[in-house]
PDB file of C-alpha atoms in Angstrom:
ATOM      1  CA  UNK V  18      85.251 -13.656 -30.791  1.00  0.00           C
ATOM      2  CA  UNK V  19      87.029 -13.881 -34.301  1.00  0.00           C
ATOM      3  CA  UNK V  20      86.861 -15.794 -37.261  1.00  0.00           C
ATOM      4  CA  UNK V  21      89.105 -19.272 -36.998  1.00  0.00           C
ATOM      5  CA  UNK V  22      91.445 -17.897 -39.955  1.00  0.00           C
ATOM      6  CA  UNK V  23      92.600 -15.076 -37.604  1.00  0.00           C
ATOM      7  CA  UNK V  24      96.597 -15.513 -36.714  1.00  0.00           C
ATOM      8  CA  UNK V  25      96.421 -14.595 -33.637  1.00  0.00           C
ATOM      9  CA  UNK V  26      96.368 -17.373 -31.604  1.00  0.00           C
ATOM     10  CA  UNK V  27      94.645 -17.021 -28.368  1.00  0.00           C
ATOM     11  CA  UNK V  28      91.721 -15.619 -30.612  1.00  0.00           C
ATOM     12  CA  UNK V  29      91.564 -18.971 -32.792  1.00  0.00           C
ATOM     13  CA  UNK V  30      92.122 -21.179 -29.367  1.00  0.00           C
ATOM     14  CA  UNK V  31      88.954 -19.185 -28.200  1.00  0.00           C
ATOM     15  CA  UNK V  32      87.096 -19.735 -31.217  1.00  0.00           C
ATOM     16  CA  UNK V  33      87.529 -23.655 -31.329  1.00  0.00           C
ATOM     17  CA  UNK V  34      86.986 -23.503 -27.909  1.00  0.00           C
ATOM     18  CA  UNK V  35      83.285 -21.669 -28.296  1.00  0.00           C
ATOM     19  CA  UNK V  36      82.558 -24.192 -31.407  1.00  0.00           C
ATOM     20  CA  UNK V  37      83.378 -27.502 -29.124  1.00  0.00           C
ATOM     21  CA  UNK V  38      81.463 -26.511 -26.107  1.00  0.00           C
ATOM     22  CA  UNK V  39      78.474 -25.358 -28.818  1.00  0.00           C
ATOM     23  CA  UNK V  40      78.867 -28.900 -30.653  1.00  0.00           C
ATOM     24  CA  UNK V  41      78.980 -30.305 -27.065  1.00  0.00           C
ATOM     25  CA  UNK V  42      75.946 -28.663 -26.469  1.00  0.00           C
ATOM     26  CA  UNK V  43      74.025 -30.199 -29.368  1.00  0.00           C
ATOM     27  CA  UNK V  44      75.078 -33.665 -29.073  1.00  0.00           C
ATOM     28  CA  UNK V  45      73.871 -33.672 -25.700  1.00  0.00           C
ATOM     29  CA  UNK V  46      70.539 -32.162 -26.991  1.00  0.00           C
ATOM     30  CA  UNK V  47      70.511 -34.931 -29.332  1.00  0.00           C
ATOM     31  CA  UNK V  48      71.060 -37.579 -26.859  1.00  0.00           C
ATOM     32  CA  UNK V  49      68.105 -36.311 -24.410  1.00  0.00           C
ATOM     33  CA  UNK V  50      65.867 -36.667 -27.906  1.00  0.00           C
ATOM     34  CA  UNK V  51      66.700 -39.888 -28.640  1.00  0.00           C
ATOM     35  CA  UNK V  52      66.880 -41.253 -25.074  1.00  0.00           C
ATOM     36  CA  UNK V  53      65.012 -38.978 -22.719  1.00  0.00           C
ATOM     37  CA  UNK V  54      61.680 -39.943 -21.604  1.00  0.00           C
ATOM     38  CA  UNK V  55      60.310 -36.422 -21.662  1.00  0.00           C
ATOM     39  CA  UNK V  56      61.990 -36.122 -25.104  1.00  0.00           C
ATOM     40  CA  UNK V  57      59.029 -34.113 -27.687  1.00  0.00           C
ATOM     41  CA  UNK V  58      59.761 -37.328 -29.955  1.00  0.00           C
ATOM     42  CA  UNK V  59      57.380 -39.656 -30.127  1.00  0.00           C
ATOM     43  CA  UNK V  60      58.822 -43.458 -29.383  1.00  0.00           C
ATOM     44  CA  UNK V  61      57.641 -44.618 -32.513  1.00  0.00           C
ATOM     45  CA  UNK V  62      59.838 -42.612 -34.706  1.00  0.00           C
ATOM     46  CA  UNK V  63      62.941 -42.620 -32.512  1.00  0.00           C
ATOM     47  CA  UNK V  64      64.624 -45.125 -34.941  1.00  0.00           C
ATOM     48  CA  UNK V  65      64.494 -42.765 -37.735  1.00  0.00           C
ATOM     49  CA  UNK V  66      66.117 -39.710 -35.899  1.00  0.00           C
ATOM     50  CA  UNK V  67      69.522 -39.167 -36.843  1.00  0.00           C
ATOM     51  CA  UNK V  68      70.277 -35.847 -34.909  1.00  0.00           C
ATOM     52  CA  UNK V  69      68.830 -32.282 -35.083  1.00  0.00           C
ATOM     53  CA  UNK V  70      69.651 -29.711 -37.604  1.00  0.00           C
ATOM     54  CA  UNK V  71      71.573 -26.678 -37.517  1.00  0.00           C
ATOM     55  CA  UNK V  72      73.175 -23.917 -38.750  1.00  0.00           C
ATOM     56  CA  UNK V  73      77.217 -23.861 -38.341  1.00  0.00           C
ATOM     57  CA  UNK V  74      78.501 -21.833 -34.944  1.00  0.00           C
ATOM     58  CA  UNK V  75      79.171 -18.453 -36.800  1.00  0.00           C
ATOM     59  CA  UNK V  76      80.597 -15.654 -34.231  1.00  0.00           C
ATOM     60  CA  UNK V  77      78.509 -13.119 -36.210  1.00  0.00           C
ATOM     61  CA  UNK V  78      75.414 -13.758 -34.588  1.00  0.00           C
ATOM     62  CA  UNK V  79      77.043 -13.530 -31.293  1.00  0.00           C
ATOM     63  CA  UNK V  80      76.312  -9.837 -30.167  1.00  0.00           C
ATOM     64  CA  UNK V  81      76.225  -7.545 -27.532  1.00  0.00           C
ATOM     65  CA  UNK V  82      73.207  -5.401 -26.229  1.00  0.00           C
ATOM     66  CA  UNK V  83      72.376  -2.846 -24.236  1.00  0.00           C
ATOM     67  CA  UNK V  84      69.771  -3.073 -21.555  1.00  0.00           C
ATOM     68  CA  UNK V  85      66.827  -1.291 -21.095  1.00  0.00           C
ATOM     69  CA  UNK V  86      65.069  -2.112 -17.663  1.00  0.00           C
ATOM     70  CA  UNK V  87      61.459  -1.726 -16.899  1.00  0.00           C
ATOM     71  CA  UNK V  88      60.800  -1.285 -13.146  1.00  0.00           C
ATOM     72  CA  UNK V  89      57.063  -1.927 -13.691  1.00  0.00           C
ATOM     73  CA  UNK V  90      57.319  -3.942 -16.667  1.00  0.00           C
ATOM     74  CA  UNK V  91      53.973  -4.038 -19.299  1.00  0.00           C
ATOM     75  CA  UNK V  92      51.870  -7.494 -18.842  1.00  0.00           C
ATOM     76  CA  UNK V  93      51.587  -9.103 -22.314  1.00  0.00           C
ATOM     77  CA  UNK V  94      49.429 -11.889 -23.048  1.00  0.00           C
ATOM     78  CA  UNK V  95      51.534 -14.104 -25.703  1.00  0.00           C
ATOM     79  CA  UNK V  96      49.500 -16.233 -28.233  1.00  0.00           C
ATOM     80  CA  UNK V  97      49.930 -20.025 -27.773  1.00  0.00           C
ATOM     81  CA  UNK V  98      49.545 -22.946 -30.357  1.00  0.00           C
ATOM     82  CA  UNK V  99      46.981 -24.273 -28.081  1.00  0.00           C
ATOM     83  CA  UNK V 100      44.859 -23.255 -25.829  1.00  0.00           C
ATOM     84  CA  UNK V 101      44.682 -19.909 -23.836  1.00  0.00           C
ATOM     85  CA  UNK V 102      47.290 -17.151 -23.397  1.00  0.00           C
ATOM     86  CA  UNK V 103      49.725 -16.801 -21.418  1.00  0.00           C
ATOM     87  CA  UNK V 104      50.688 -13.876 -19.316  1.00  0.00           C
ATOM     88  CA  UNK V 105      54.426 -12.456 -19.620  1.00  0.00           C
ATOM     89  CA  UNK V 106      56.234  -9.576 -18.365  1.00  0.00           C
ATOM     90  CA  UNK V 107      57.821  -7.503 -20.629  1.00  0.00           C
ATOM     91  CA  UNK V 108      60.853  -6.732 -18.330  1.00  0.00           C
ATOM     92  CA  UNK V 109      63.961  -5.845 -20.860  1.00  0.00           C
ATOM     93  CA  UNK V 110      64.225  -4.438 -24.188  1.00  0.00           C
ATOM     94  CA  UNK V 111      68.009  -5.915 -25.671  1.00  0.00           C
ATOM     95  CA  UNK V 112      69.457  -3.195 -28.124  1.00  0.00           C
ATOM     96  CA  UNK V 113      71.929  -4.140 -30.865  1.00  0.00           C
ATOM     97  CA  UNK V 114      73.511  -4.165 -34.078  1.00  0.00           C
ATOM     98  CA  UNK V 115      72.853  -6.807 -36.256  1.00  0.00           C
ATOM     99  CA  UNK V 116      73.957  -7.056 -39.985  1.00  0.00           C
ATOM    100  CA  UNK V 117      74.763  -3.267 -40.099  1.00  0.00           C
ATOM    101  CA  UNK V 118      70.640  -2.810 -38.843  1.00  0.00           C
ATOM    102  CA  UNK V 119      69.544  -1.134 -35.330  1.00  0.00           C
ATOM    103  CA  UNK V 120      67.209  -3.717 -34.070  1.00  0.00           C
ATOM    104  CA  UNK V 121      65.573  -4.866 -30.794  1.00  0.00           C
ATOM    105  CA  UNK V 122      64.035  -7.684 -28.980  1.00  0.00           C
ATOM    106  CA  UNK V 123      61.995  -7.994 -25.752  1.00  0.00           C
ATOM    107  CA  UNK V 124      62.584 -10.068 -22.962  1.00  0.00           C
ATOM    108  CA  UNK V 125      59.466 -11.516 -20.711  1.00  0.00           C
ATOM    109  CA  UNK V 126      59.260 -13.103 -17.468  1.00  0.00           C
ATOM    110  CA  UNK V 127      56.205 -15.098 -16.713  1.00  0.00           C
ATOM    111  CA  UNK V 128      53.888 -13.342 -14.255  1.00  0.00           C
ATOM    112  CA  UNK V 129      53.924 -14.610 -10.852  1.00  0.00           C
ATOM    113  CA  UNK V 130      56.961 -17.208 -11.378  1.00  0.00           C
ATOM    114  CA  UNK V 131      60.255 -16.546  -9.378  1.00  0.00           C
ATOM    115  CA  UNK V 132      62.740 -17.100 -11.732  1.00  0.00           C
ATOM    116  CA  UNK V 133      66.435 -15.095 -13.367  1.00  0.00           C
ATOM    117  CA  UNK V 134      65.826 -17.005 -16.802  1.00  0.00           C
ATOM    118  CA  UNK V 135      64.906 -14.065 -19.290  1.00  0.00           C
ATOM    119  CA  UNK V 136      62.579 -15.344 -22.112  1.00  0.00           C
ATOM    120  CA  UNK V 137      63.247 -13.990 -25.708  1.00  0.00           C
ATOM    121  CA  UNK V 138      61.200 -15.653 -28.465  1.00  0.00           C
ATOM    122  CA  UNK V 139      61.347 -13.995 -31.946  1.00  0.00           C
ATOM    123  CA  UNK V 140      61.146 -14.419 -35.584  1.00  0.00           C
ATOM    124  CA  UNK V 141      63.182 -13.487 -38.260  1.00  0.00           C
ATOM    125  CA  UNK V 142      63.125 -13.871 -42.468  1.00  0.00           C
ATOM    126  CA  UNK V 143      64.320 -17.443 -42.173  1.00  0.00           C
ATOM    127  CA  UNK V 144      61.292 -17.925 -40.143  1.00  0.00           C
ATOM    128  CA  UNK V 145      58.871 -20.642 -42.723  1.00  0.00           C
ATOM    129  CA  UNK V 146      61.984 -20.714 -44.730  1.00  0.00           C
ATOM    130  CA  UNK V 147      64.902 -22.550 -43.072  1.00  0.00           C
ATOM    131  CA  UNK V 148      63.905 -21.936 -39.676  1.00  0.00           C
ATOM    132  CA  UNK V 149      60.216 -23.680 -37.854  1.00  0.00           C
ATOM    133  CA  UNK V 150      57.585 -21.716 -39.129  1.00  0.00           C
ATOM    134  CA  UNK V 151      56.261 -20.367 -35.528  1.00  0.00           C
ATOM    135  CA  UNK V 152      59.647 -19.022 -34.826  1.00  0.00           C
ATOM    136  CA  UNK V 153      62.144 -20.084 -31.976  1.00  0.00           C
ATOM    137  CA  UNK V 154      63.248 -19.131 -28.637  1.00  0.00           C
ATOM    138  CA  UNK V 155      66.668 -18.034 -26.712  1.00  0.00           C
ATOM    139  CA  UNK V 156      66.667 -17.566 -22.815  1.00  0.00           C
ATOM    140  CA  UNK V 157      69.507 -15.542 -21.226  1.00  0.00           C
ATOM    141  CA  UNK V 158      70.621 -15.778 -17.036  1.00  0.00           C
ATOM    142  CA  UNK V 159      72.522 -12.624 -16.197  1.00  0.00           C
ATOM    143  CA  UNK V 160      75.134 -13.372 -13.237  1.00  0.00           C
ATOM    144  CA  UNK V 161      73.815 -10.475 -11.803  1.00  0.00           C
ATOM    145  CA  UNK V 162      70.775  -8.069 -11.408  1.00  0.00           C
ATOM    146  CA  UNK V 163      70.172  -6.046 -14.664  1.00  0.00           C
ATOM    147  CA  UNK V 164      70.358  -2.281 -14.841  1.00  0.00           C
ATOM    148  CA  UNK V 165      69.990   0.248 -17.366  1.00  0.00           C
ATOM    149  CA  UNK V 166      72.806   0.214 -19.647  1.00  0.00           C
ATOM    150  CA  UNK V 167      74.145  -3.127 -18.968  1.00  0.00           C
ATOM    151  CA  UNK V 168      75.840  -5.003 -21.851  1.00  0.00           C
ATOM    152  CA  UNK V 169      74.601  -8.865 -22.365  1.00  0.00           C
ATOM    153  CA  UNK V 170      75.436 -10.655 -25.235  1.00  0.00           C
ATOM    154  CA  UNK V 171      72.825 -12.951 -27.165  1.00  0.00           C
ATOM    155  CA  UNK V 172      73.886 -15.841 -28.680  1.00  0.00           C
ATOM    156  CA  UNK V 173      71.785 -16.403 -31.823  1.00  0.00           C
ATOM    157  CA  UNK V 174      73.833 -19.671 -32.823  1.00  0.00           C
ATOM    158  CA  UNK V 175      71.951 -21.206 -29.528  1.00  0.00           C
ATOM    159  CA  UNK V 176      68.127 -20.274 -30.112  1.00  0.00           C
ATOM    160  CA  UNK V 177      65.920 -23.285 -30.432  1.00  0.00           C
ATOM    161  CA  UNK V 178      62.738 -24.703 -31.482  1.00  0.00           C
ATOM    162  CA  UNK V 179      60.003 -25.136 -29.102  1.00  0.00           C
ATOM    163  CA  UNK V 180      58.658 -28.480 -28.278  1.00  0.00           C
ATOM    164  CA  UNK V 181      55.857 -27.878 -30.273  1.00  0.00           C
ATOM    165  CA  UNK V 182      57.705 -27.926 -33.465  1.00  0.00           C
ATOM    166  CA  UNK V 183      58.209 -31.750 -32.654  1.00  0.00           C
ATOM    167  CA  UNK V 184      54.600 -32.744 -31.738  1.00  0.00           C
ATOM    168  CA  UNK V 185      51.261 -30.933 -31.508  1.00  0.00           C
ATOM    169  CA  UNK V 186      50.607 -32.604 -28.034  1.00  0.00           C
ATOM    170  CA  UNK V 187      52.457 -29.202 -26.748  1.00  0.00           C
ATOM    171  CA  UNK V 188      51.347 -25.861 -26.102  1.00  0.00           C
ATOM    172  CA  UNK V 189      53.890 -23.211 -27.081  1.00  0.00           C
ATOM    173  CA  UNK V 190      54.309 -19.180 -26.415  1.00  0.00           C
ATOM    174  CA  UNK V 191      54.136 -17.953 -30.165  1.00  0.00           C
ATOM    175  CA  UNK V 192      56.754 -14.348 -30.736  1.00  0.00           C
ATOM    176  CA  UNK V 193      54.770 -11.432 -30.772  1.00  0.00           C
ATOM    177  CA  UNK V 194      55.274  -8.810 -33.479  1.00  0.00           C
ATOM    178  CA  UNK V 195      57.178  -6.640 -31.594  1.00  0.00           C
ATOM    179  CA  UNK V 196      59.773  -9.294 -31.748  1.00  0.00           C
ATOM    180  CA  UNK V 197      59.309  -9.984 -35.495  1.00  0.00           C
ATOM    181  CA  UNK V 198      63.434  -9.017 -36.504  1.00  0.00           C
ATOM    182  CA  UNK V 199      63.552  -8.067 -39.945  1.00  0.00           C
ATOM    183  CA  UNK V 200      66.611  -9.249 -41.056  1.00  0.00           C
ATOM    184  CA  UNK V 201      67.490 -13.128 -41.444  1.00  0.00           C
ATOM    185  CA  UNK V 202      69.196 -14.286 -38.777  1.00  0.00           C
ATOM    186  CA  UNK V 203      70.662 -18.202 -39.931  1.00  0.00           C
ATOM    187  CA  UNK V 204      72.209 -19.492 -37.154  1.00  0.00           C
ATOM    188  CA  UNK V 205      71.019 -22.079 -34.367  1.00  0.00           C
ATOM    189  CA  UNK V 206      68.269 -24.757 -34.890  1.00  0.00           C
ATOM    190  CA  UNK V 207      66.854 -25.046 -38.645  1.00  0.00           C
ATOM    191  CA  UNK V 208      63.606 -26.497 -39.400  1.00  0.00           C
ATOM    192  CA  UNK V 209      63.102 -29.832 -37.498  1.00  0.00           C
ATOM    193  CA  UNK V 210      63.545 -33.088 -39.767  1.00  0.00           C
ATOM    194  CA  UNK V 211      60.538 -34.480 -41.096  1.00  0.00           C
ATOM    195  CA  UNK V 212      61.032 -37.612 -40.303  1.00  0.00           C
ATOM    196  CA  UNK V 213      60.404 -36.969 -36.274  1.00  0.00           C
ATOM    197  CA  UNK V 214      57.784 -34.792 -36.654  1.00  0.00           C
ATOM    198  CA  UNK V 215      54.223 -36.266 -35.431  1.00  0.00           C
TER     199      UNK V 215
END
């Protein structure tokens, strides 16, 4: 995907095409916040939320990995905000190229649920800066059975807070270390407004 100034133009028709469907994507987020009952926001303070903040789409922190597979994936107990642990699979270790730096994340699987959704929560040095201070998430569904050596792209423009960053009613997975990136990664959801916070 390529920068909007490109002159080729089924690359910038691609581009504006990835922004819309990401805007798309937010307003609807915004719309389940304001209107959903399971929405993190408290009723009371509905009136004063004017949207969720973001960083702008930015191609960038689109990028391709390679896979790494576990067959008999590591049990990790992830930290919560509340409460007891909960146990994770680690079953995938993404491998990329970010801002000229190797790095890697891990992706879990809870134990015992049946489910293709692959669970990456991480930090990064916007983390307590411009970013919720416990970090964010990004889930991935691959069309297909992963392998060794497959290529999946992560799309850092679409990792989110957790609920808990809204209200402390919740009870959120917290990143472990290992997935502690050490480069800033601005892109996706910024620290949540103040005024919706409980």
């Amino acid at each position: 995907m390529t920068d909007p100034e490109a002159t080729d133009t089924d690359d910038t028709e691609e581009y504006e095409r990835w922004v819309s469907e990401i805007k798309q994507m937010r307003a609807d987020k915004d719309e389940f916040f304001t209107d959903h009952p399971q929405s993190p926001i408290q009723p009371e303070v509905r009136d004063d939320f004017e949207g969720l903040a973001y960083f702008d789409p930015k191609p960038a922190f689109r990028v391709p990995t390679r896979v790494r597979v576990y067959g008999n994936p590591d049990p990790i107990e992830l930290e919560v905000t509340a409460g007891q642990p909960i146990r994770y699979l680690r079953r995938f270790i993404f491998e990329f190229e970010l801002r000229d730096e190797r790095q890697q994340l891990a992706g879990y699987q809870q134990e015992d649920e049946d489910t293709d959704t692959i669970f990456i929560p991480f930090r990064d040095k916007t983390t307590g800066q411009q970013t919720y201070h416990r970090g964010r998430y990004m889930e991935t569904e691959p069309d297909e059975e992963l392998t060794n050596g497959d290529t999946v792209t992560l799309d850092f423009n679409l990792a989110y807070n957790p609920f808990c960053a809204y209200s402390d009613t919740f009870a959120c997975p917290l990143p472990p270390e290992e997935n502690w990136l050490d480069v800033a990664v601005p892109a996706g959801e910024r620290t949540p407004p103040e005024a919706i916070v409980e």
